Amino acid sequence: MRLLLAIVVILGLFTADLRYNRLQTTRSVLATLVTPVYWVAELPERVAQWGDKHLHSRLALEEDNERLQRENLVLQGRSQQMASLQAENVRLRALLNSTALLRDDVLVAELIGVSPDPVRHQLVINKGLADDVYPGQPLIDADGLMGQIVEVSSNSSRALLITDATHSIPVQVNRNGVRAIAEGTGSLGSLEIRHVSATTDIQLGDLLVTSGLGGRFPEGYPVAVVTEIERDPGRTFARVVARPSAALDRSRHVLLVFSTKHGRGD
Amino acid sequence: MQQQGYWVILLSFFTAYVLAVLPLPQWLQWLRPEWVALCLIYWVLALPHRVGILTALVLGLGLDVLEGALLGQNAFALVVVALLCLTLYQRLRVFSLWQQAGTVFVLVGVNQLVCQWVQNLQGVGAPSLLFLLPAVSSALLWPLVLHLLRQLRRHYMVA
């Protein structure tokens, strides 16, 4: 009797989730219930971090400080021209009759978990509905695009990385604007660029950025760098492999991008 | 009959959940033992009248949400494991420790296989047979889990 019940429940869940994608709310309620598990699992990491922060030798701190000051000087030097360049950019865009490039609003989130299953590339972050996170929201780190939010619960949400085997993203080559689709391969270090014809102008070292087509990811975020091109005359398409720019397996702090369409708090 | 010690069972399952999502270094990823399955196997062996298919179902659903898997994947796998355990427990109890570990290897292997089927349905199957490694690590850890949980059960007289 119980077995029958279990079978019915499981079959029902499979069809509802796989076939009709109907379980978003159920999932988010359950996810809220199990969030404490992630908090506890993260405790050792927190303790280690606290140790890192509070137990530093004076020498290390001084070295750090000096390095940061040097870095700051360099960055300040670089940003001096920023204001004038920005103004110039706006003027040029006005000349071109295109819409102004608005800066996106971002929110810093912290990683609280990664998917324990090595074939699923998913992260759990500590921001959820309470911070206006929405499904489909892009996630970036300091170096590039990481993925998108797929599931939101009240205080945490789950993101799918661009390298997951079920993820693909529209990109363009930064050098010349050639459009392509980058698909995840299931390994953290590589993306595959699909359906690039053998004669397309794409080279080793080309930076791929989001193209903004499809309307999900804002335009211009770096996605990956081309590392391998194989042009086989016997095949219709070239095999192009790229390495993600973002530190997918190392970032601890990530940025949630609020595009202008989904402004915060409206 | 007096039913006591619910909290011991719940606590052990909670700990198994935590261990199941604890961040691990990259090279250990494929070796992560199936803590929840191990814990479930122990409780079914020890208390088949209390822990059974429905527990496995609820437990699996929780794990699905934790892992971000298709809802029902782990529930299905754990129900199969619980069912096998329920039919085998009388024999399993009299097995020697290493015979038990061998059975655990098979049980967790079945668990992994079922998970793999469902993942393939969804299109995210593992690229190689590496997904069977957790069965090995779980079998090796079985004596430890058995000893720990048995001590706990006797100490708090869960029956």
Short mmCIF file of N, CA, C and O in Angstrom, two decimals, chain A residues 2-3 5-6 9-10 13-14 17-18 23 26-27 30-31 34 36-38 40-42 44 114-120 122 151 158 164-166 188 249, chain B residues 14 17-18 20-23 26 29-30 32 53-54 57 61-62 64-73 75-76 79 83 118-119 121-122 124-127:
data_model
loop_
_atom_site.label_atom_id
_atom_site.label_comp_id
_atom_site.label_asym_id
_atom_site.label_seq_id
_atom_site.Cartn_x
_atom_site.Cartn_y
_atom_site.Cartn_z
N ARG A 2 1.84 1.25 0.94
CA ARG A 2 2.75 2.40 0.99
C ARG A 2 3.57 2.49 -0.27
O ARG A 2 3.83 3.57 -0.79
N LEU A 3 3.98 1.31 -0.75
CA LEU A 3 4.80 1.26 -1.95
C LEU A 3 4.04 1.87 -3.12
O LEU A 3 4.57 2.69 -3.87
N LEU A 5 1.63 4.01 -2.99
CA LEU A 5 1.57 5.46 -2.77
C LEU A 5 2.86 6.12 -3.24
O LEU A 5 2.86 7.11 -3.98
N ALA A 6 4.00 5.52 -2.82
CA ALA A 6 5.30 6.09 -3.17
C ALA A 6 5.48 6.14 -4.68
O ALA A 6 5.92 7.15 -5.24
N VAL A 9 3.35 8.88 -6.20
CA VAL A 9 3.91 10.20 -5.91
C VAL A 9 5.12 10.48 -6.81
O VAL A 9 5.22 11.53 -7.45
N ILE A 10 6.00 9.48 -6.92
CA ILE A 10 7.22 9.70 -7.70
C ILE A 10 6.91 9.90 -9.17
O ILE A 10 7.42 10.83 -9.82
N LEU A 13 5.52 13.32 -9.68
CA LEU A 13 6.54 14.36 -9.61
C LEU A 13 7.36 14.39 -10.90
O LEU A 13 7.65 15.46 -11.45
N PHE A 14 7.75 13.20 -11.39
CA PHE A 14 8.55 13.15 -12.62
C PHE A 14 7.84 13.84 -13.76
O PHE A 14 8.40 14.72 -14.42
N ASP A 17 7.46 17.65 -13.19
CA ASP A 17 8.68 18.44 -13.23
C ASP A 17 9.32 18.40 -14.62
O ASP A 17 9.72 19.43 -15.18
N LEU A 18 9.41 17.20 -15.18
CA LEU A 18 10.14 17.04 -16.43
C LEU A 18 9.32 17.50 -17.61
O LEU A 18 9.80 18.14 -18.54
N LEU A 23 6.55 22.75 -11.05
CA LEU A 23 6.80 22.64 -9.61
C LEU A 23 7.64 23.77 -9.04
O LEU A 23 8.23 23.63 -7.98
N THR A 26 6.49 24.75 -5.43
CA THR A 26 6.75 23.67 -4.48
C THR A 26 8.23 23.64 -4.14
O THR A 26 8.64 23.54 -2.99
N ARG A 27 9.03 23.71 -5.21
CA ARG A 27 10.47 23.63 -5.05
C ARG A 27 11.00 24.78 -4.19
O ARG A 27 11.84 24.58 -3.33
N LEU A 30 10.08 24.15 -0.53
CA LEU A 30 10.95 23.11 0.03
C LEU A 30 12.38 23.62 0.21
O LEU A 30 13.03 23.34 1.21
N ALA A 31 12.83 24.41 -0.77
CA ALA A 31 14.19 24.92 -0.69
C ALA A 31 14.36 25.81 0.54
O ALA A 31 15.39 25.79 1.21
N VAL A 34 14.92 23.62 3.55
CA VAL A 34 16.21 22.94 3.73
C VAL A 34 17.41 23.88 3.76
O VAL A 34 18.53 23.43 3.87
N PRO A 36 18.61 25.64 6.14
CA PRO A 36 19.49 25.46 7.31
C PRO A 36 20.60 24.43 7.06
O PRO A 36 21.70 24.58 7.58
N VAL A 37 20.32 23.41 6.24
CA VAL A 37 21.34 22.42 5.95
C VAL A 37 22.56 23.08 5.33
O VAL A 37 23.70 22.82 5.70
N TYR A 38 22.29 24.02 4.41
CA TYR A 38 23.41 24.71 3.78
C TYR A 38 24.17 25.57 4.77
O TYR A 38 25.38 25.64 4.75
N VAL A 40 24.55 25.08 7.97
CA VAL A 40 25.40 24.26 8.82
C VAL A 40 26.60 23.74 8.02
O VAL A 40 27.73 23.75 8.49
N ALA A 41 26.34 23.31 6.78
CA ALA A 41 27.42 22.76 5.97
C ALA A 41 28.49 23.81 5.72
O ALA A 41 29.65 23.49 5.47
N GLU A 42 28.08 25.08 5.83
CA GLU A 42 29.02 26.13 5.49
C GLU A 42 29.82 26.59 6.71
O GLU A 42 30.78 27.35 6.56
N PRO A 44 32.15 25.28 8.79
CA PRO A 44 33.61 25.15 8.83
C PRO A 44 34.30 26.22 7.98
O PRO A 44 35.31 26.81 8.39
N VAL A 114 27.61 24.67 -3.19
CA VAL A 114 27.72 24.25 -4.58
C VAL A 114 27.02 22.91 -4.70
O VAL A 114 26.86 22.21 -3.72
N SER A 115 26.57 22.58 -5.90
CA SER A 115 25.87 21.32 -6.07
C SER A 115 26.81 20.17 -5.77
O SER A 115 27.92 20.11 -6.28
N PRO A 116 26.38 19.23 -4.91
CA PRO A 116 27.26 18.12 -4.53
C PRO A 116 27.48 17.14 -5.68
O PRO A 116 28.37 16.32 -5.63
N ASP A 117 26.64 17.22 -6.70
CA ASP A 117 26.75 16.30 -7.82
C ASP A 117 27.71 16.87 -8.86
O ASP A 117 27.49 17.95 -9.38
N PRO A 118 28.83 16.17 -9.14
CA PRO A 118 29.84 16.77 -10.02
C PRO A 118 29.35 17.04 -11.46
O PRO A 118 29.98 17.82 -12.16
N VAL A 119 28.28 16.40 -11.89
CA VAL A 119 27.84 16.69 -13.26
C VAL A 119 26.88 17.88 -13.34
O VAL A 119 26.58 18.36 -14.41
N ARG A 120 26.39 18.34 -12.20
CA ARG A 120 25.51 19.50 -12.21
C ARG A 120 26.30 20.72 -11.78
O ARG A 120 26.83 20.73 -10.67
N GLN A 122 25.91 23.91 -10.44
CA GLN A 122 24.97 24.85 -9.84
C GLN A 122 25.56 25.43 -8.56
O GLN A 122 26.35 24.78 -7.90
N GLU A 151 16.29 29.29 -9.79
CA GLU A 151 15.32 28.92 -8.76
C GLU A 151 15.49 29.88 -7.60
O GLU A 151 16.60 30.10 -7.14
N ARG A 158 19.27 29.53 -6.45
CA ARG A 158 20.14 28.57 -7.09
C ARG A 158 20.46 29.07 -8.48
O ARG A 158 19.59 29.51 -9.21
N ASP A 164 27.34 24.26 -17.35
CA ASP A 164 26.46 23.10 -17.17
C ASP A 164 26.03 22.58 -18.54
O ASP A 164 25.83 23.35 -19.47
N ALA A 165 25.90 21.26 -18.62
CA ALA A 165 25.61 20.66 -19.92
C ALA A 165 24.25 21.08 -20.48
O ALA A 165 23.99 20.92 -21.67
N THR A 166 23.39 21.62 -19.62
CA THR A 166 22.07 22.01 -20.12
C THR A 166 21.99 23.50 -20.44
O THR A 166 20.92 24.02 -20.72
N LEU A 188 34.13 22.13 -15.98
CA LEU A 188 34.17 23.53 -15.51
C LEU A 188 35.07 24.42 -16.35
O LEU A 188 34.96 25.62 -16.32
N ASP A 249 35.05 28.12 -10.41
CA ASP A 249 35.24 27.23 -9.26
C ASP A 249 35.91 27.93 -8.09
O ASP A 249 36.21 27.31 -7.10
N PHE B 14 19.58 14.62 9.49
CA PHE B 14 20.02 16.00 9.25
C PHE B 14 21.53 16.06 9.04
O PHE B 14 22.03 16.71 8.13
N TYR B 17 22.36 14.90 5.68
CA TYR B 17 22.11 15.97 4.70
C TYR B 17 23.29 16.92 4.63
O TYR B 17 23.76 17.28 3.56
N VAL B 18 23.73 17.36 5.84
CA VAL B 18 24.84 18.31 5.88
C VAL B 18 26.08 17.73 5.21
O VAL B 18 26.72 18.37 4.37
N ALA B 20 26.13 15.56 3.02
CA ALA B 20 25.89 15.36 1.59
C ALA B 20 26.13 16.62 0.77
O ALA B 20 26.37 16.53 -0.42
N VAL B 21 26.02 17.80 1.41
CA VAL B 21 26.25 19.02 0.64
C VAL B 21 27.51 19.75 1.06
O VAL B 21 27.82 20.82 0.55
N LEU B 22 28.26 19.18 2.01
CA LEU B 22 29.48 19.82 2.48
C LEU B 22 30.42 20.06 1.29
O LEU B 22 30.65 19.14 0.51
N PRO B 23 30.94 21.27 1.15
CA PRO B 23 31.83 21.51 0.01
C PRO B 23 33.08 20.63 0.10
O PRO B 23 33.68 20.50 1.16
N GLN B 26 37.87 19.49 -5.47
CA GLN B 26 37.49 18.95 -6.77
C GLN B 26 37.76 17.44 -6.92
O GLN B 26 36.93 16.69 -7.39
N GLN B 29 35.28 15.06 -5.34
CA GLN B 29 33.87 15.19 -5.73
C GLN B 29 33.22 13.85 -6.10
O GLN B 29 32.13 13.54 -5.67
N TRP B 30 33.94 13.08 -6.92
CA TRP B 30 33.34 11.84 -7.40
C TRP B 30 33.31 10.76 -6.34
O TRP B 30 32.66 9.74 -6.49
N ARG B 32 32.45 11.24 -3.08
CA ARG B 32 31.60 11.56 -1.93
C ARG B 32 30.66 10.39 -1.62
O ARG B 32 29.89 9.96 -2.47
N ILE B 53 9.47 2.82 3.60
CA ILE B 53 9.36 3.43 2.29
C ILE B 53 8.95 4.90 2.34
O ILE B 53 9.50 5.73 1.62
N LEU B 54 8.02 5.22 3.25
CA LEU B 54 7.57 6.62 3.30
C LEU B 54 8.70 7.53 3.79
O LEU B 54 8.88 8.64 3.29
N LEU B 57 10.90 8.16 0.97
CA LEU B 57 10.30 9.09 0.00
C LEU B 57 10.54 10.53 0.43
O LEU B 57 11.05 11.36 -0.34
N LEU B 61 13.02 13.39 -1.27
CA LEU B 61 12.55 14.68 -1.77
C LEU B 61 13.41 15.81 -1.24
O LEU B 61 13.78 16.73 -1.97
N GLY B 62 13.74 15.72 0.05
CA GLY B 62 14.61 16.74 0.65
C GLY B 62 15.95 16.79 -0.07
O GLY B 62 16.46 17.87 -0.40
N ASP B 64 16.60 15.86 -3.11
CA ASP B 64 16.40 16.39 -4.46
C ASP B 64 16.48 17.91 -4.45
O ASP B 64 17.13 18.52 -5.29
N VAL B 65 15.79 18.51 -3.47
CA VAL B 65 15.78 19.96 -3.41
C VAL B 65 17.18 20.48 -3.08
O VAL B 65 17.65 21.46 -3.67
N LEU B 66 17.88 19.78 -2.16
CA LEU B 66 19.23 20.20 -1.80
C LEU B 66 20.17 20.15 -2.99
O LEU B 66 21.00 21.03 -3.19
N GLU B 67 20.05 19.09 -3.79
CA GLU B 67 20.97 18.91 -4.90
C GLU B 67 20.52 19.64 -6.15
O GLU B 67 21.26 19.72 -7.12
N GLY B 68 19.28 20.14 -6.13
CA GLY B 68 18.77 20.77 -7.34
C GLY B 68 18.50 19.75 -8.42
O GLY B 68 18.54 20.06 -9.60
N ALA B 69 18.21 18.53 -8.02
CA ALA B 69 17.94 17.49 -9.00
C ALA B 69 16.46 17.53 -9.39
O ALA B 69 15.67 18.25 -8.80
N LEU B 70 16.13 16.75 -10.39
CA LEU B 70 14.73 16.59 -10.77
C LEU B 70 13.97 16.10 -9.54
O LEU B 70 14.41 15.16 -8.89
N LEU B 71 12.82 16.72 -9.23
CA LEU B 71 12.08 16.31 -8.05
C LEU B 71 11.64 14.87 -8.21
O LEU B 71 10.96 14.52 -9.16
N GLY B 72 12.06 14.00 -7.27
CA GLY B 72 11.68 12.61 -7.34
C GLY B 72 12.84 11.70 -7.66
O GLY B 72 12.74 10.49 -7.46
N GLN B 73 13.95 12.27 -8.13
CA GLN B 73 15.08 11.43 -8.52
C GLN B 73 15.63 10.63 -7.33
O GLN B 73 15.63 9.40 -7.34
N ALA B 75 14.29 10.50 -4.42
CA ALA B 75 13.18 9.83 -3.75
C ALA B 75 13.00 8.44 -4.34
O ALA B 75 12.91 7.44 -3.62
N PHE B 76 13.00 8.35 -5.64
CA PHE B 76 12.88 7.08 -6.35
C PHE B 76 14.01 6.14 -5.93
O PHE B 76 13.77 5.00 -5.49
N VAL B 79 13.73 5.01 -2.31
CA VAL B 79 12.61 4.08 -2.10
C VAL B 79 13.02 2.69 -2.55
O VAL B 79 12.75 1.70 -1.86
N LEU B 83 13.22 -0.47 -0.10
CA LEU B 83 12.46 -1.68 -0.41
C LEU B 83 13.37 -2.91 -0.36
O LEU B 83 13.02 -3.92 0.26
N VAL B 118 17.59 8.50 -14.13
CA VAL B 118 16.73 9.68 -14.12
C VAL B 118 17.47 10.88 -14.69
O VAL B 118 16.92 11.67 -15.45
N GLN B 119 18.77 10.99 -14.36
CA GLN B 119 19.54 12.12 -14.90
C GLN B 119 19.65 12.04 -16.41
O GLN B 119 19.64 13.05 -17.10
N LEU B 121 17.40 10.78 -18.33
CA LEU B 121 16.09 11.23 -18.81
C LEU B 121 16.11 12.74 -19.01
O LEU B 121 15.53 13.28 -19.94
N GLN B 122 16.82 13.41 -18.10
CA GLN B 122 16.82 14.87 -18.08
C GLN B 122 17.94 15.41 -18.99
O GLN B 122 17.98 16.59 -19.28
N VAL B 124 21.38 15.07 -18.33
CA VAL B 124 22.62 15.46 -17.66
C VAL B 124 23.31 14.25 -17.04
O VAL B 124 23.73 14.28 -15.91
N GLY B 125 23.43 13.20 -17.79
CA GLY B 125 24.09 12.00 -17.28
C GLY B 125 25.57 12.20 -17.09
O GLY B 125 26.17 13.12 -17.66
N ALA B 126 26.19 11.34 -16.27
CA ALA B 126 27.64 11.41 -16.08
C ALA B 126 28.33 10.88 -17.33
O ALA B 126 27.82 10.00 -18.00
N PRO B 127 29.51 11.43 -17.65
CA PRO B 127 30.19 11.03 -18.88
C PRO B 127 30.84 9.66 -18.79
O PRO B 127 31.14 9.06 -19.81
#
